[in-house]
Amino acid sequence: MAAQDDRSVANRLFFRLFQASNILQKQTVSAVGLTTVQWAVLGALSRRGYEGGIAFNDLTEYLIVSRQSLDGVLKRLEREGHVRRIPHPDDGRARLILLTDQGRAYWESLQPQIHDFYAQGLESLSFDETISLLHYLNKLQKDLEQIQPSPTKEEATHRNDAFET
């Protein structure tokens, strides 16, 4: 019975994360006019130390998004003049993603809306609760990154057959 309860709680937790992610996506578009990935890209590019850009692959790893997803978002941000792809100085085949001056000004103009979004989103949590939530989400992220796929029934059967011969 305890294992069933554990599965039930885990199912509820992961479903709530799914719902929260969808609500976040919907609310960011409504409140700030950006998708969560656009928001994350602009935020990542605006970080101190990245004024000269960041390699495309490094940005995918930092944001934990697929190359295809990031490429689509970058194309839109490029059309809007917020980012540019420039040749990587060390690798002619690679590109750096650079926040343009227009993109930086746009990001800065969004800061009051973003601050208000954060305040409303965390309204029912105390500072200590927010720190705890961040701590537990960091732990969950690390655990999720360590997940190894379980073997399929066919793979497990094949392994068992190999031991019997």
mmCIF file of C-alpha atoms in Angstrom:
data_model
loop_
_atom_site.group_PDB
_atom_site.id
_atom_site.type_symbol
_atom_site.label_atom_id
_atom_site.label_comp_id
_atom_site.label_asym_id
_atom_site.label_seq_id
_atom_site.Cartn_x
_atom_site.Cartn_y
_atom_site.Cartn_z
ATOM 1 C CA MET A 1 0.000 0.000 0.000
ATOM 2 C CA ALA A 2 2.872 2.380 0.768
ATOM 3 C CA ALA A 3 4.291 1.974 -2.753
ATOM 4 C CA GLN A 4 0.876 2.832 -4.217
ATOM 5 C CA ASP A 5 0.724 5.951 -2.024
ATOM 6 C CA ASP A 6 4.220 6.933 -3.141
ATOM 7 C CA ARG A 7 3.224 6.526 -6.806
ATOM 8 C CA SER A 8 0.049 8.505 -6.233
ATOM 9 C CA VAL A 9 1.905 11.389 -4.607
ATOM 10 C CA ALA A 10 4.592 11.313 -7.302
ATOM 11 C CA ASN A 11 1.915 11.327 -9.995
ATOM 12 C CA ARG A 12 0.190 14.315 -8.390
ATOM 13 C CA LEU A 13 3.488 16.171 -8.022
ATOM 14 C CA PHE A 14 4.546 15.678 -11.646
ATOM 15 C CA PHE A 15 1.056 16.527 -12.878
ATOM 16 C CA ARG A 16 1.146 19.767 -10.845
ATOM 17 C CA LEU A 17 4.513 20.596 -12.390
ATOM 18 C CA PHE A 18 2.989 20.002 -15.825
ATOM 19 C CA GLN A 19 0.033 22.251 -14.990
ATOM 20 C CA ALA A 20 2.271 24.938 -13.465
ATOM 21 C CA SER A 21 4.435 24.904 -16.594
ATOM 22 C CA ASN A 22 1.394 25.385 -18.808
ATOM 23 C CA ILE A 23 0.046 28.172 -16.595
ATOM 24 C CA LEU A 24 3.465 29.842 -16.635
ATOM 25 C CA GLN A 25 3.530 29.697 -20.437
ATOM 26 C CA LYS A 26 0.022 31.148 -20.712
ATOM 27 C CA GLN A 27 0.604 33.877 -18.131
ATOM 28 C CA THR A 28 3.967 35.041 -19.479
ATOM 29 C CA VAL A 29 2.451 35.611 -22.903
ATOM 30 C CA SER A 30 -0.493 37.434 -21.335
ATOM 31 C CA ALA A 31 1.443 39.511 -18.810
ATOM 32 C CA VAL A 32 4.686 40.254 -20.647
ATOM 33 C CA GLY A 33 4.044 39.340 -24.285
ATOM 34 C CA LEU A 34 6.773 36.701 -24.418
ATOM 35 C CA THR A 35 6.768 32.932 -24.415
ATOM 36 C CA THR A 36 8.736 31.321 -21.607
ATOM 37 C CA VAL A 37 11.498 30.351 -24.047
ATOM 38 C CA GLN A 38 11.714 33.883 -25.479
ATOM 39 C CA TRP A 39 11.861 35.222 -21.929
ATOM 40 C CA ALA A 40 14.591 32.743 -21.010
ATOM 41 C CA VAL A 41 16.635 33.514 -24.144
ATOM 42 C CA LEU A 42 16.534 37.274 -23.601
ATOM 43 C CA GLY A 43 17.338 36.815 -19.916
ATOM 44 C CA ALA A 44 20.246 34.488 -20.668
ATOM 45 C CA LEU A 45 21.709 36.833 -23.283
ATOM 46 C CA SER A 46 21.366 39.853 -20.988
ATOM 47 C CA ARG A 47 23.546 38.309 -18.267
ATOM 48 C CA ARG A 48 26.755 40.067 -17.359
ATOM 49 C CA GLY A 49 29.686 38.496 -19.167
ATOM 50 C CA TYR A 50 27.701 37.608 -22.279
ATOM 51 C CA GLU A 51 27.785 40.980 -23.992
ATOM 52 C CA GLY A 52 29.864 39.400 -26.769
ATOM 53 C CA GLY A 53 27.326 36.616 -27.262
ATOM 54 C CA ILE A 54 27.098 32.942 -26.438
ATOM 55 C CA ALA A 55 27.602 29.902 -28.631
ATOM 56 C CA PHE A 56 24.375 28.345 -29.885
ATOM 57 C CA ASN A 57 25.220 24.953 -28.338
ATOM 58 C CA ASP A 58 26.084 26.557 -25.005
ATOM 59 C CA LEU A 59 22.750 28.365 -25.018
ATOM 60 C CA THR A 60 20.837 25.137 -25.686
ATOM 61 C CA GLU A 61 22.638 23.482 -22.773
ATOM 62 C CA TYR A 62 22.075 26.435 -20.438
ATOM 63 C CA LEU A 63 18.366 26.656 -21.236
ATOM 64 C CA ILE A 64 17.918 22.872 -21.539
ATOM 65 C CA VAL A 65 16.011 23.205 -24.816
ATOM 66 C CA SER A 66 16.327 21.400 -28.129
ATOM 67 C CA ARG A 67 18.272 22.898 -31.005
ATOM 68 C CA GLN A 68 15.075 23.002 -33.084
ATOM 69 C CA SER A 69 13.107 24.816 -30.401
ATOM 70 C CA LEU A 70 15.853 27.359 -29.819
ATOM 71 C CA ASP A 71 16.359 27.920 -33.536
ATOM 72 C CA GLY A 72 12.681 28.764 -34.021
ATOM 73 C CA VAL A 73 12.676 31.206 -31.124
ATOM 74 C CA LEU A 74 15.887 32.846 -32.334
ATOM 75 C CA LYS A 75 14.464 33.317 -35.817
ATOM 76 C CA ARG A 76 11.533 35.231 -34.374
ATOM 77 C CA LEU A 77 13.750 37.306 -32.068
ATOM 78 C CA GLU A 78 16.023 38.040 -35.042
ATOM 79 C CA ARG A 79 13.067 39.224 -37.147
ATOM 80 C CA GLU A 80 12.126 41.554 -34.288
ATOM 81 C CA GLY A 81 15.701 42.881 -34.114
ATOM 82 C CA HIS A 82 16.374 41.653 -30.572
ATOM 83 C CA VAL A 83 19.160 39.174 -31.350
ATOM 84 C CA ARG A 84 21.738 38.528 -34.058
ATOM 85 C CA ARG A 85 23.756 35.492 -35.022
ATOM 86 C CA ILE A 86 27.364 36.343 -35.693
ATOM 87 C CA PRO A 87 30.304 34.146 -36.744
ATOM 88 C CA HIS A 88 32.127 32.513 -33.842
ATOM 89 C CA PRO A 89 35.685 33.909 -33.789
ATOM 90 C CA ASP A 90 37.202 30.470 -33.057
ATOM 91 C CA ASP A 91 35.015 28.312 -35.322
ATOM 92 C CA GLY A 92 33.854 29.594 -38.700
ATOM 93 C CA ARG A 93 31.031 27.020 -38.832
ATOM 94 C CA ALA A 94 29.601 28.010 -35.441
ATOM 95 C CA ARG A 95 27.581 31.081 -34.546
ATOM 96 C CA LEU A 96 27.371 33.247 -31.474
ATOM 97 C CA ILE A 97 23.989 34.525 -30.383
ATOM 98 C CA LEU A 98 24.171 38.194 -29.490
ATOM 99 C CA LEU A 99 21.627 40.451 -27.815
ATOM 100 C CA THR A 100 21.388 43.606 -29.944
ATOM 101 C CA ASP A 101 21.244 47.099 -28.455
ATOM 102 C CA GLN A 102 17.562 47.132 -29.403
ATOM 103 C CA GLY A 103 17.103 43.761 -27.678
ATOM 104 C CA ARG A 104 18.847 44.989 -24.534
ATOM 105 C CA ALA A 105 16.668 48.114 -24.450
ATOM 106 C CA TYR A 106 13.577 45.945 -24.957
ATOM 107 C CA TRP A 107 14.651 43.602 -22.129
ATOM 108 C CA GLU A 108 15.271 46.563 -19.831
ATOM 109 C CA SER A 109 11.851 48.021 -20.687
ATOM 110 C CA LEU A 110 10.227 44.744 -19.599
ATOM 111 C CA GLN A 111 11.822 44.710 -16.156
ATOM 112 C CA PRO A 112 8.946 46.477 -14.317
ATOM 113 C CA GLN A 113 6.435 44.009 -15.825
ATOM 114 C CA ILE A 114 8.712 41.078 -14.988
ATOM 115 C CA HIS A 115 9.181 42.275 -11.418
ATOM 116 C CA ASP A 116 5.399 42.589 -11.045
ATOM 117 C CA PHE A 117 4.934 39.122 -12.574
ATOM 118 C CA TYR A 118 7.341 37.601 -10.043
ATOM 119 C CA ALA A 119 5.685 39.450 -7.160
ATOM 120 C CA GLN A 120 2.224 38.214 -8.135
ATOM 121 C CA GLY A 121 3.426 34.687 -8.861
ATOM 122 C CA LEU A 122 5.073 34.367 -5.460
ATOM 123 C CA GLU A 123 2.477 36.387 -3.546
ATOM 124 C CA SER A 124 1.380 33.567 -1.233
ATOM 125 C CA LEU A 125 4.932 32.434 -0.427
ATOM 126 C CA SER A 126 7.152 33.992 2.229
ATOM 127 C CA PHE A 127 10.787 34.706 1.409
ATOM 128 C CA ASP A 128 11.847 31.579 3.327
ATOM 129 C CA GLU A 129 9.254 29.456 1.511
ATOM 130 C CA THR A 130 10.498 30.801 -1.811
ATOM 131 C CA ILE A 131 14.076 29.865 -0.884
ATOM 132 C CA SER A 132 12.896 26.383 0.173
ATOM 133 C CA LEU A 133 10.962 25.913 -3.060
ATOM 134 C CA LEU A 134 14.032 26.931 -5.067
ATOM 135 C CA HIS A 135 16.137 24.474 -3.063
ATOM 136 C CA TYR A 136 13.735 21.589 -3.688
ATOM 137 C CA LEU A 137 13.316 22.425 -7.372
ATOM 138 C CA ASN A 138 17.115 22.408 -7.731
ATOM 139 C CA LYS A 139 17.221 18.962 -6.106
ATOM 140 C CA LEU A 140 14.419 17.711 -8.357
ATOM 141 C CA GLN A 141 16.180 19.045 -11.457
ATOM 142 C CA LYS A 142 19.397 17.217 -10.513
ATOM 143 C CA ASP A 143 17.466 13.986 -9.931
ATOM 144 C CA LEU A 144 15.622 14.343 -13.238
ATOM 145 C CA GLU A 145 18.924 14.835 -15.056
ATOM 146 C CA GLN A 146 20.167 11.523 -13.603
ATOM 147 C CA ILE A 147 17.222 9.415 -14.801
ATOM 148 C CA GLN A 148 18.298 6.381 -16.794
ATOM 149 C CA PRO A 149 15.688 4.826 -19.077
ATOM 150 C CA SER A 150 14.334 1.516 -17.831
ATOM 151 C CA PRO A 151 14.871 -1.380 -20.195
ATOM 152 C CA THR A 152 11.871 -2.372 -22.255
ATOM 153 C CA LYS A 153 10.375 -5.833 -21.662
ATOM 154 C CA GLU A 154 12.055 -7.000 -24.856
ATOM 155 C CA GLU A 155 15.462 -5.712 -23.731
ATOM 156 C CA ALA A 156 15.044 -7.279 -20.275
ATOM 157 C CA THR A 157 14.034 -10.617 -21.815
ATOM 158 C CA HIS A 158 17.015 -10.472 -24.179
ATOM 159 C CA ARG A 159 19.365 -9.828 -21.237
ATOM 160 C CA ASN A 160 17.868 -12.693 -19.246
ATOM 161 C CA ASP A 161 18.195 -15.001 -22.267
ATOM 162 C CA ALA A 162 21.843 -14.053 -22.604
ATOM 163 C CA PHE A 163 22.519 -15.149 -19.010
ATOM 164 C CA GLU A 164 20.789 -18.499 -19.515
ATOM 165 C CA THR A 165 22.909 -19.600 -22.476
#
